[in-house]
Tab-separated table of C-alpha atoms (C1' of nucleotides) in Angstrom:
chain	number	residue	atom	x	y	z
A	1	MET	CA	0.000	0.000	0.000
A	2	THR	CA	1.423	3.319	-0.990
A	3	THR	CA	1.432	6.477	1.044
A	4	ASP	CA	-0.919	8.067	-1.454
A	5	GLN	CA	-3.496	5.386	-0.909
A	6	LYS	CA	-3.137	5.741	2.818
A	7	LYS	CA	-3.709	9.456	2.721
A	8	ALA	CA	-6.639	8.805	0.415
A	9	GLU	CA	-8.256	6.656	3.080
A	10	LYS	CA	-8.930	9.829	4.973
A	11	LYS	CA	-10.750	12.147	2.635
A	12	VAL	CA	-8.765	13.301	-0.331
A	13	ASP	CA	-10.787	14.296	-3.352
A	14	ARG	CA	-10.659	11.641	-6.037
A	15	ARG	CA	-9.776	14.272	-8.596
A	16	VAL	CA	-6.718	15.329	-6.615
A	17	LYS	CA	-5.701	11.744	-6.186
A	18	TYR	CA	-5.977	11.155	-9.918
A	19	SER	CA	-4.196	14.339	-10.897
A	20	LYS	CA	-1.260	13.669	-8.615
A	21	MET	CA	-1.067	10.104	-9.812
A	22	VAL	CA	-0.911	10.881	-13.523
A	23	ILE	CA	1.502	13.735	-12.902
A	24	LYS	CA	3.840	11.496	-10.921
A	25	ASN	CA	3.642	8.695	-13.453
A	26	SER	CA	4.369	11.022	-16.334
A	27	PHE	CA	7.237	12.593	-14.467
A	28	ILE	CA	8.787	9.242	-13.657
A	29	LYS	CA	8.395	8.190	-17.267
A	30	LEU	CA	10.283	11.305	-18.335
A	31	LEU	CA	12.879	10.816	-15.632
A	32	LYS	CA	13.773	7.505	-17.234
A	33	GLU	CA	14.645	9.316	-20.427
A	34	LYS	CA	16.491	12.401	-19.272
A	35	PRO	CA	17.764	14.302	-16.247
A	36	ILE	CA	15.355	16.419	-14.270
A	37	ALA	CA	16.953	19.646	-15.457
A	38	LYS	CA	15.798	18.913	-18.981
A	39	ILE	CA	12.228	18.138	-17.997
A	40	THR	CA	9.756	20.984	-18.303
A	41	ILE	CA	6.516	21.342	-16.424
A	42	LYS	CA	4.791	21.840	-19.726
A	43	GLU	CA	5.816	18.455	-21.031
A	44	ILE	CA	4.950	16.707	-17.792
A	45	CYS	CA	1.432	18.080	-18.089
A	46	ALA	CA	1.185	17.280	-21.769
A	47	LEU	CA	2.138	13.668	-21.117
A	48	ALA	CA	-0.223	13.466	-18.165
A	49	ASP	CA	-2.986	15.156	-20.120
A	50	VAL	CA	-3.471	17.607	-17.312
A	51	ASN	CA	-3.722	21.360	-17.377
A	52	ARG	CA	-0.617	23.220	-16.355
A	53	THR	CA	-2.615	25.158	-13.781
A	54	THR	CA	-3.383	21.871	-12.054
A	55	PHE	CA	0.292	21.141	-11.692
A	56	TYR	CA	0.899	24.450	-9.956
A	57	ALA	CA	-2.001	23.715	-7.627
A	58	HIS	CA	-0.038	20.815	-6.171
A	59	TYR	CA	3.647	21.388	-6.785
A	60	ILE	CA	6.036	24.280	-6.908
A	61	ASP	CA	8.218	22.837	-9.663
A	62	GLN	CA	9.816	19.637	-10.913
A	63	TYR	CA	12.124	19.447	-7.931
A	64	ASP	CA	9.311	19.784	-5.462
A	65	LEU	CA	7.570	16.966	-7.280
A	66	LEU	CA	10.682	14.818	-7.104
A	67	HIS	CA	11.040	15.432	-3.395
A	68	GLN	CA	7.431	14.501	-2.768
A	69	ILE	CA	7.937	11.267	-4.651
A	70	GLU	CA	11.055	10.525	-2.642
A	71	SER	CA	9.338	11.490	0.572
A	72	ASP	CA	6.426	9.171	-0.164
A	73	LEU	CA	8.861	6.361	-0.787
A	74	VAL	CA	10.651	7.065	2.470
A	75	ASP	CA	7.377	7.023	4.390
A	76	ASP	CA	6.474	3.795	2.682
A	77	VAL	CA	9.735	2.165	3.723
A	78	LYS	CA	9.182	3.300	7.281
A	79	ASP	CA	5.731	1.717	7.356
A	80	TYR	CA	7.095	-1.415	5.807
A	81	LEU	CA	9.685	-1.724	8.538
A	82	ALA	CA	7.444	-0.515	11.344
A	83	ASN	CA	6.961	-4.007	12.745
A	84	TYR	CA	10.650	-4.598	13.221
A	85	ASN	CA	12.337	-2.852	16.094
A	86	PRO	CA	15.662	-4.263	17.069
A	87	ASN	CA	17.162	-2.270	19.882
A	88	ALA	CA	20.479	-4.005	19.748
A	89	PHE	CA	22.871	-5.281	17.157
A	90	ASP	CA	22.228	-8.981	17.246
A	91	SER	CA	21.516	-11.734	14.797
A	92	THR	CA	18.262	-10.149	13.663
A	93	THR	CA	20.128	-7.353	11.939
A	94	ALA	CA	20.877	-9.586	9.013
A	95	GLU	CA	17.191	-10.384	8.788
A	96	MET	CA	16.359	-6.713	8.878
A	97	LEU	CA	18.793	-6.041	6.073
A	98	GLU	CA	17.171	-8.784	4.096
A	99	LYS	CA	13.774	-7.237	4.729
A	100	ILE	CA	14.964	-3.912	3.392
A	101	LEU	CA	16.463	-5.518	0.319
A	102	GLU	CA	13.199	-7.294	-0.350
A	103	TYR	CA	11.331	-4.041	-0.198
A	104	ILE	CA	13.807	-2.429	-2.565
A	105	LYS	CA	13.477	-5.338	-4.946
A	106	ALA	CA	9.712	-4.905	-4.942
A	107	ASN	CA	10.151	-1.252	-5.897
A	108	ALA	CA	13.324	-1.681	-7.898
A	109	VAL	CA	12.474	0.505	-10.865
A	110	LEU	CA	11.732	3.584	-8.815
A	111	VAL	CA	14.480	3.105	-6.253
A	112	ASP	CA	17.053	2.495	-8.949
A	113	LEU	CA	15.903	5.648	-10.702
A	114	LEU	CA	16.119	7.813	-7.595
A	115	LEU	CA	19.285	6.297	-6.208
A	116	ASN	CA	21.361	5.696	-9.308
A	117	ALA	CA	20.214	7.760	-12.231
A	118	ASN	CA	18.370	10.959	-11.547
A	119	GLY	CA	17.849	11.379	-7.852
A	120	ASP	CA	19.593	13.885	-5.686
A	121	ILE	CA	21.858	13.757	-2.699
A	122	SER	CA	19.116	14.595	-0.213
A	123	PHE	CA	17.389	11.312	-1.013
A	124	GLU	CA	20.464	9.360	-0.010
A	125	GLN	CA	20.626	11.389	3.171
A	126	ASP	CA	16.993	10.518	3.932
A	127	ILE	CA	17.722	6.835	3.516
A	128	ILE	CA	20.684	7.110	5.823
A	129	MET	CA	18.493	8.834	8.400
A	130	ILE	CA	16.093	5.916	8.231
A	131	LEU	CA	18.947	3.581	8.997
A	132	ALA	CA	19.990	5.818	11.876
A	133	ARG	CA	16.472	5.930	13.274
A	134	LEU	CA	16.146	2.190	13.055
A	135	GLU	CA	19.312	1.844	15.053
A	136	LEU	CA	20.023	-0.891	12.633
A	137	LEU	CA	23.693	-0.206	12.769
A	138	PRO	CA	25.567	-0.779	15.946
A	139	THR	CA	27.850	2.123	16.428
A	140	VAL	CA	25.533	4.406	18.335
A	141	ILE	CA	25.345	2.098	21.295
A	142	GLY	CA	28.977	1.950	22.243
A	143	GLU	CA	29.575	3.526	25.629
A	144	ASP	CA	33.283	3.550	26.185
A	145	MET	CA	34.056	4.742	22.704
A	146	ASP	CA	34.488	8.192	21.311
A	147	LYS	CA	31.123	9.720	20.395
A	148	GLU	CA	32.509	11.356	17.306
A	149	ASP	CA	34.172	8.195	16.107
A	150	ALA	CA	30.900	6.374	16.603
A	151	ARG	CA	29.098	8.804	14.324
A	152	TYR	CA	31.787	8.469	11.706
A	153	ALA	CA	31.610	4.714	11.956
A	154	PHE	CA	27.863	4.771	11.533
A	155	LEU	CA	28.161	6.958	8.442
A	156	PHE	CA	30.848	4.677	7.086
A	157	PHE	CA	28.588	1.650	7.397
A	158	ALA	CA	25.460	3.436	6.204
A	159	ASN	CA	27.107	4.864	3.118
A	160	GLY	CA	28.736	1.505	2.499
A	161	CYS	CA	25.319	-0.133	2.530
A	162	ILE	CA	23.953	2.378	0.053
A	163	GLY	CA	26.919	1.809	-2.214
A	164	VAL	CA	26.403	-1.931	-2.276
A	165	ILE	CA	22.661	-1.559	-2.791
A	166	LYS	CA	23.182	0.814	-5.702
A	167	GLN	CA	25.443	-1.649	-7.472
A	168	TRP	CA	23.121	-4.492	-6.593
A	169	LEU	CA	20.314	-2.616	-8.343
A	170	LYS	CA	22.510	-1.915	-11.355
A	171	ASP	CA	23.271	-5.621	-11.534
A	172	GLY	CA	19.575	-6.322	-11.801
A	173	MET	CA	19.457	-7.859	-8.337
A	174	LYS	CA	20.859	-11.114	-9.608
A	175	LYS	CA	22.369	-11.986	-6.267
A	176	PRO	CA	19.763	-13.401	-3.840
A	177	THR	CA	18.591	-10.946	-1.217
A	178	GLN	CA	19.630	-13.284	1.568
A	179	ASP	CA	23.186	-13.580	0.293
A	180	THR	CA	23.428	-9.857	-0.250
A	181	ALA	CA	22.161	-9.151	3.229
A	182	ARG	CA	24.684	-11.595	4.624
A	183	LEU	CA	27.497	-9.968	2.665
A	184	ILE	CA	26.608	-6.514	3.966
A	185	TYR	CA	26.324	-7.871	7.477
A	186	ASP	CA	29.770	-9.413	7.250
A	187	LEU	CA	31.257	-6.228	5.854
A	188	ILE	CA	29.882	-4.266	8.774
A	189	THR	CA	30.954	-6.673	11.445
A	190	LYS	CA	34.244	-7.905	10.137
A	191	GLY	CA	35.421	-5.440	7.533
A	192	GLN	CA	37.922	-6.894	5.142
A	193	GLU	CA	38.680	-9.714	7.519
A	194	LYS	CA	35.939	-11.631	5.837
A	195	PHE	CA	38.080	-11.676	2.743
A	196	PHE	CA	41.458	-11.986	4.391
A	197	PRO	CA	40.803	-14.195	7.392
A	198	ARG	CA	43.731	-14.483	9.684
B	1	MET	CA	48.940	23.991	-9.302
B	2	THR	CA	45.527	23.698	-10.851
B	3	THR	CA	44.617	21.910	-14.044
B	4	ASP	CA	43.780	25.216	-15.645
B	5	GLN	CA	47.242	26.489	-15.057
B	6	LYS	CA	48.712	23.302	-16.427
B	7	LYS	CA	46.707	23.543	-19.633
B	8	ALA	CA	47.732	27.176	-19.825
B	9	GLU	CA	51.360	26.155	-19.885
B	10	LYS	CA	50.820	24.917	-23.409
B	11	LYS	CA	49.316	27.794	-25.298
B	12	VAL	CA	45.878	28.827	-24.246
B	13	ASP	CA	44.966	32.380	-25.042
B	14	ARG	CA	45.117	34.588	-21.980
B	15	ARG	CA	41.672	35.918	-22.776
B	16	VAL	CA	40.199	32.431	-22.691
B	17	LYS	CA	41.998	31.670	-19.479
B	18	TYR	CA	40.627	34.825	-17.892
B	19	SER	CA	37.093	34.308	-19.144
B	20	LYS	CA	36.900	30.756	-17.871
B	21	MET	CA	38.377	31.774	-14.560
B	22	VAL	CA	35.926	34.574	-13.806
B	23	ILE	CA	33.028	32.451	-15.020
B	24	LYS	CA	34.004	29.576	-12.741
B	25	ASN	CA	34.571	31.840	-9.775
B	26	SER	CA	31.237	33.556	-10.235
B	27	PHE	CA	29.471	30.242	-10.637
B	28	ILE	CA	31.024	28.831	-7.473
B	29	LYS	CA	30.057	31.982	-5.632
B	30	LEU	CA	26.459	31.527	-6.723
B	31	LEU	CA	26.569	27.834	-5.936
B	32	LYS	CA	27.250	28.729	-2.327
B	33	GLU	CA	23.985	30.631	-2.220
B	34	LYS	CA	21.557	28.424	-4.092
B	35	PRO	CA	21.161	25.146	-5.966
B	36	ILE	CA	22.324	24.920	-9.544
B	37	ALA	CA	18.781	24.703	-10.864
B	38	LYS	CA	18.113	28.240	-9.687
B	39	ILE	CA	21.259	29.669	-11.233
B	40	THR	CA	20.855	31.268	-14.643
B	41	ILE	CA	23.547	31.747	-17.214
B	42	LYS	CA	22.593	35.374	-17.386
B	43	GLU	CA	23.390	35.976	-13.723
B	44	ILE	CA	26.640	34.036	-13.901
B	45	CYS	CA	27.771	36.341	-16.682
B	46	ALA	CA	26.528	39.439	-14.917
B	47	LEU	CA	28.519	38.540	-11.828
B	48	ALA	CA	31.563	37.667	-13.886
B	49	ASP	CA	31.164	40.807	-15.971
B	50	VAL	CA	31.379	38.741	-19.113
B	51	ASN	CA	29.181	38.744	-22.146
B	52	ARG	CA	26.708	35.913	-22.372
B	53	THR	CA	28.030	35.028	-25.804
B	54	THR	CA	31.385	34.323	-24.231
B	55	PHE	CA	29.817	31.815	-21.873
B	56	TYR	CA	28.301	29.903	-24.765
B	57	ALA	CA	31.667	29.876	-26.483
B	58	HIS	CA	33.030	27.674	-23.697
B	59	TYR	CA	30.147	25.885	-22.031
B	60	ILE	CA	26.849	24.346	-23.010
B	61	ASP	CA	25.030	25.289	-19.826
B	62	GLN	CA	25.396	25.469	-16.037
B	63	TYR	CA	25.626	21.696	-15.731
B	64	ASP	CA	28.384	21.454	-18.303
B	65	LEU	CA	30.248	24.109	-16.358
B	66	LEU	CA	29.778	22.203	-13.117
B	67	HIS	CA	31.068	19.016	-14.693
B	68	GLN	CA	34.141	20.770	-16.010
B	69	ILE	CA	34.864	22.144	-12.571
B	70	GLU	CA	34.465	18.701	-11.052
B	71	SER	CA	36.549	17.162	-13.791
B	72	ASP	CA	39.338	19.657	-13.216
B	73	LEU	CA	39.304	18.824	-9.531
B	74	VAL	CA	39.456	15.131	-10.268
B	75	ASP	CA	42.427	15.635	-12.571
B	76	ASP	CA	44.074	17.707	-9.902
B	77	VAL	CA	43.648	14.990	-7.306
B	78	LYS	CA	45.115	12.461	-9.687
B	79	ASP	CA	48.176	14.602	-10.229
B	80	TYR	CA	48.504	15.179	-6.541
B	81	LEU	CA	48.524	11.465	-5.877
B	82	ALA	CA	50.565	10.560	-8.925
B	83	ASN	CA	53.699	9.960	-6.904
B	84	TYR	CA	52.096	7.366	-4.692
B	85	ASN	CA	51.488	3.988	-6.178
B	86	PRO	CA	50.859	1.250	-3.684
B	87	ASN	CA	50.189	-1.994	-5.437
B	88	ALA	CA	49.170	-3.819	-2.330
B	89	PHE	CA	47.175	-3.190	0.784
B	90	ASP	CA	49.867	-2.645	3.335
B	91	SER	CA	50.739	-0.119	5.983
B	92	THR	CA	51.174	2.663	3.457
B	93	THR	CA	47.441	2.724	2.790
B	94	ALA	CA	46.838	4.700	5.939
B	95	GLU	CA	49.441	7.188	4.765
B	96	MET	CA	47.743	7.390	1.404
B	97	LEU	CA	44.420	8.088	3.063
B	98	GLU	CA	46.058	10.819	5.061
B	99	LYS	CA	47.509	12.292	1.892
B	100	ILE	CA	44.043	12.404	0.322
B	101	LEU	CA	42.552	14.028	3.396
B	102	GLU	CA	45.259	16.647	3.338
B	103	TYR	CA	44.461	17.463	-0.242
B	104	ILE	CA	40.782	17.736	0.575
B	105	LYS	CA	41.552	19.980	3.493
B	106	ALA	CA	43.560	22.259	1.229
B	107	ASN	CA	40.569	22.528	-1.108
B	108	ALA	CA	37.901	22.202	1.533
B	109	VAL	CA	35.548	24.928	0.368
B	110	LEU	CA	35.158	23.569	-3.136
B	111	VAL	CA	35.116	19.898	-2.202
B	112	ASP	CA	32.548	20.485	0.517
B	113	LEU	CA	30.427	22.390	-1.973
B	114	LEU	CA	30.540	19.687	-4.621
B	115	LEU	CA	30.289	16.752	-2.273
B	116	ASN	CA	27.816	17.959	0.311
B	117	ALA	CA	25.735	20.826	-0.928
B	118	ASN	CA	25.251	21.227	-4.626
B	119	GLY	CA	27.198	18.608	-6.470
B	120	ASP	CA	25.727	15.694	-8.303
B	121	ILE	CA	25.963	11.964	-8.041
B	122	SER	CA	28.377	11.617	-10.941
B	123	PHE	CA	31.015	13.493	-8.974
B	124	GLU	CA	30.876	10.947	-6.177
B	125	GLN	CA	31.163	8.221	-8.772
B	126	ASP	CA	34.258	9.894	-10.210
B	127	ILE	CA	35.872	10.011	-6.796
B	128	ILE	CA	35.106	6.353	-6.259
B	129	MET	CA	36.668	5.564	-9.606
B	130	ILE	CA	39.829	7.324	-8.493
B	131	LEU	CA	39.944	5.106	-5.448
B	132	ALA	CA	39.413	2.077	-7.653
B	133	ARG	CA	42.158	3.107	-10.029
B	134	LEU	CA	44.563	3.671	-7.167
B	135	GLU	CA	43.868	0.164	-5.956
B	136	LEU	CA	43.890	1.829	-2.616
B	137	LEU	CA	41.314	-0.564	-1.306
B	138	PRO	CA	42.173	-4.171	-0.939
B	139	THR	CA	39.261	-6.133	-2.201
B	140	VAL	CA	40.196	-6.344	-5.843
B	141	ILE	CA	43.281	-8.371	-5.137
B	142	GLY	CA	41.669	-11.337	-3.468
B	143	GLU	CA	42.108	-14.462	-5.537
B	144	ASP	CA	40.165	-17.158	-3.851
B	145	MET	CA	37.153	-15.007	-3.237
B	146	ASP	CA	34.052	-14.385	-5.285
B	147	LYS	CA	34.680	-11.686	-7.894
B	148	GLU	CA	31.243	-10.214	-7.429
B	149	ASP	CA	31.575	-10.072	-3.688
B	150	ALA	CA	34.921	-8.372	-4.083
B	151	ARG	CA	33.346	-5.623	-6.160
B	152	TYR	CA	30.594	-5.168	-3.640
B	153	ALA	CA	33.123	-5.035	-0.834
B	154	PHE	CA	35.131	-2.413	-2.664
B	155	LEU	CA	32.034	-0.280	-3.191
B	156	PHE	CA	31.122	-0.716	0.453
B	157	PHE	CA	34.497	0.594	1.572
B	158	ALA	CA	34.672	3.336	-1.044
B	159	ASN	CA	31.224	4.696	-0.282
B	160	GLY	CA	31.977	4.380	3.398
B	161	CYS	CA	35.056	6.541	2.954
B	162	ILE	CA	33.069	9.183	1.097
B	163	GLY	CA	30.469	9.185	3.837
B	164	VAL	CA	33.040	9.784	6.543
B	165	ILE	CA	34.800	12.450	4.511
B	166	LYS	CA	31.544	14.291	3.881
B	167	GLN	CA	30.788	14.450	7.587
B	168	TRP	CA	34.365	15.346	8.347
B	169	LEU	CA	34.023	18.322	6.024
B	170	LYS	CA	30.722	19.308	7.613
B	171	ASP	CA	32.439	19.223	10.993
B	172	GLY	CA	34.957	21.736	9.723
B	173	MET	CA	37.745	19.135	9.706
B	174	LYS	CA	38.246	19.500	13.445
B	175	LYS	CA	39.583	15.990	13.763
B	176	PRO	CA	43.240	15.751	12.722
B	177	THR	CA	43.804	14.248	9.303
B	178	GLN	CA	46.029	11.566	10.733
B	179	ASP	CA	43.413	10.408	13.225
B	180	THR	CA	40.704	10.462	10.585
B	181	ALA	CA	42.823	8.452	8.190
B	182	ARG	CA	43.516	5.949	10.952
B	183	LEU	CA	39.825	5.669	11.763
B	184	ILE	CA	38.912	4.985	8.141
B	185	TYR	CA	41.716	2.480	7.877
B	186	ASP	CA	40.468	0.639	10.939
B	187	LEU	CA	36.904	0.637	9.671
B	188	ILE	CA	38.021	-0.927	6.418
B	189	THR	CA	40.224	-3.549	7.951
B	190	LYS	CA	38.332	-4.484	11.073
B	191	GLY	CA	34.747	-3.292	10.631
B	192	GLN	CA	32.919	-2.813	13.854
B	193	GLU	CA	35.391	-5.020	15.645
B	194	LYS	CA	37.366	-1.927	16.339
B	195	PHE	CA	34.514	-0.776	18.504
B	196	PHE	CA	33.499	-4.124	19.923
B	197	PRO	CA	36.754	-5.985	20.345
B	198	ARG	CA	36.286	-9.594	21.275
C	1	DT	C1'	53.451	45.352	-36.707
C	2	DA	C1'	50.116	42.235	-39.034
C	3	DG	C1'	47.107	38.606	-38.876
C	4	DA	C1'	44.486	35.701	-36.076
C	5	DT	C1'	41.452	35.001	-32.550
C	6	DA	C1'	38.485	36.111	-28.734
C	7	DA	C1'	35.179	39.079	-26.551
C	8	DT	C1'	31.647	42.407	-27.070
C	9	DC	C1'	27.364	44.450	-28.568
C	10	DA	C1'	22.750	44.665	-30.290
C	11	DA	C1'	19.099	42.361	-31.952
C	12	DC	C1'	16.175	38.662	-32.626
C	13	DA	C1'	12.665	34.836	-32.333
C	14	DC	C1'	11.445	31.349	-29.199
C	15	DC	C1'	9.481	29.177	-25.409
C	16	DA	C1'	8.711	27.923	-20.610
C	17	DT	C1'	7.121	30.255	-16.685
C	18	DG	C1'	3.926	31.794	-13.229
C	19	DT	C1'	-0.191	34.072	-12.414
C	20	DA	C1'	-5.021	35.647	-13.002
C	21	DC	C1'	-9.813	34.993	-13.740
C	22	DA	C1'	-13.938	33.081	-15.497
C	23	DA	C1'	-16.176	28.902	-16.845
C	24	DT	C1'	-16.955	24.152	-16.383
C	25	DA	C1'	-16.872	19.634	-14.374
C	26	DA	C1'	-16.936	16.597	-10.642
C	27	DA	C1'	-17.161	15.078	-5.815
C	28	DT	C1'	-18.977	15.323	-1.276
C	29	DG	C1'	-22.336	15.681	2.421
C	30	DG	C1'	-26.903	15.936	3.814
D	1	DC	C1'	-30.913	13.232	-5.568
D	2	DC	C1'	-29.851	17.922	-4.940
D	3	DA	C1'	-27.162	21.808	-3.406
D	4	DT	C1'	-22.782	23.234	-2.193
D	5	DT	C1'	-18.125	22.978	-2.331
D	6	DT	C1'	-14.023	22.206	-4.638
D	7	DA	C1'	-10.933	20.862	-8.419
D	8	DT	C1'	-9.876	21.280	-13.091
D	9	DT	C1'	-9.959	23.523	-17.364
D	10	DG	C1'	-9.269	27.149	-20.767
D	11	DT	C1'	-7.597	31.441	-22.016
D	12	DA	C1'	-4.830	35.178	-21.794
D	13	DC	C1'	-0.981	37.820	-20.530
D	14	DA	C1'	3.481	39.798	-19.018
D	15	DT	C1'	7.994	38.243	-17.874
D	16	DG	C1'	12.466	36.600	-18.426
D	17	DG	C1'	15.916	33.411	-19.756
D	18	DT	C1'	17.564	31.096	-23.882
D	19	DG	C1'	20.409	30.299	-27.805
D	20	DT	C1'	21.947	32.111	-32.009
D	21	DT	C1'	23.371	35.563	-35.487
D	22	DG	C1'	26.436	38.971	-37.684
D	23	DA	C1'	29.156	42.852	-37.249
D	24	DT	C1'	32.454	45.393	-34.528
D	25	DT	C1'	36.048	46.044	-31.303
D	26	DA	C1'	39.808	44.578	-28.413
D	27	DT	C1'	43.544	41.652	-27.455
D	28	DC	C1'	46.944	38.175	-28.093
D	29	DT	C1'	50.620	35.665	-30.483
D	30	DA	C1'	54.123	35.000	-33.800
DNA sequence: TAGATAATCAACACCATGTACAATAAATGG
DNA sequence: CCATTTATTGTACATGGTGTTGATTATCTA
C-alpha cells in the first residue's frame, strides 16, 4: 500500500488523487529518459494530459515533485519496517537487512531511478536517516568509545550499505537478497577480515 | 597547481583563461547561495562581468560548467597522488588516506560544496573511480574469493570513505587528518570489531 | 606590426514560466 | 438526488531566460 493510498483513506478528493497520480507517473516516465533539469513542467502536463494550472495547484516545480515522490517512498519504507524494532545489534540485523532488500526489490524501478540515475543527494541522506532511526547499525550504542568516532563509523557503514545496494540494483538484483544481506552484514561486522581471514 | 594552469602552460589564449576563470569563480560563488537549478547563465555572466556570448563559447550550460569544474578537480587529485602507487594493501594505505585528506583539506571549500551541498551523483562516482584506479582498497586483489563479492566489498568501503569524509568536512575538519585516516583504515580492515573488540 | 582570434554588442525569435480569472466539471455531504 | 463545495480547465498575458546571429572592437601571439 502506498502512502498516497493511505492518505486517500482519509478524505482526499478523487480528482486530486488522480491528478497527482498521472503527474507522478508522467514525471517518472520522463525521468527515465532524461535528467530532471531537462524536464519541463509543460511536457509533464502534456504527457499526463493535465492542465498546467493543475500542476501548480499541487507542486512548486519539478524538484518539489521529485522530493514529494522521494518522501512518499521514504514514508512507505518506514511503514514497511514498522513491525521490526531491534534495539540491539544482534543476529536479527541480518534479517532486517534482508527485509529492506526485499522491499527495494519490490520497488526496484523507482528506487534504482532515484538512487542511481536521476535522484539527488538529499534522497540518499533521507535513507541514511532511516537507517539511523532504526538503530540498525551498531555504532551508536557503544559507551566507552568516542562519540565522534561512533558517528563516523555509523556513516561509514550506512554509506557503504547504500553503495552496495546501488550496485546491486545496477546488476539487476541477480544476487539473492539473503546472500546480499549476509554480505553486507559481514562487511559491517568484520570489515575486510571476511576476505582476508587471519 | 591547478589543471587550468597546467593547460595554460601549453598555449591557451590569456583571454580564454581569464574568461573561464571569472566564469568559474562567479558560478562557485552563486553555488554557495543556491542550488544549480536556480542559477541562470545570465546571472553568472553578470557577476563575472562577461558577455553571455562568451559563456556559450566555452560551455553548453550550467551543468556542463559544473562538470568541467568537477573534472578539473578530479584531474588535480590524480596529479597530486601521482607519486604514490601502492600496489598492495599494506601499511602505506593509511598514509595514502592521510595524503588524500590533506588534499581535501587544502581545497575544503570547493570539495565540501561539490560533495555535500550542490554537487551531483556523478562526482561521487568519479571520486570512487579514483579510489578504484589507485587500488587503494584491498578487495580487488583477493584471488580465492568471489569476484562479485569483491566488487561489492570495494564499493562498500569506497562509499563508506566518502560518507566519513563528507561528515568530516561538515564538521569543519576539526579531527586531525592523521586520526581520521587511521579511523577509516580501521573501519576498512576491522569493521565494527574496532569498537566491539572480542 | 600584421594577422588571427576572442570578446563584445545589439538584436532577434522562441518558449517555458507563473499568475489571473472566469467557466466548467466533478465530488462530497446531507 | 440535490445543493454546495471544490478541483480542473481554458484562455490570456506579461515576464524573463535562452540560444543564435552577424558585425564590430579589443587583445593576443608570432
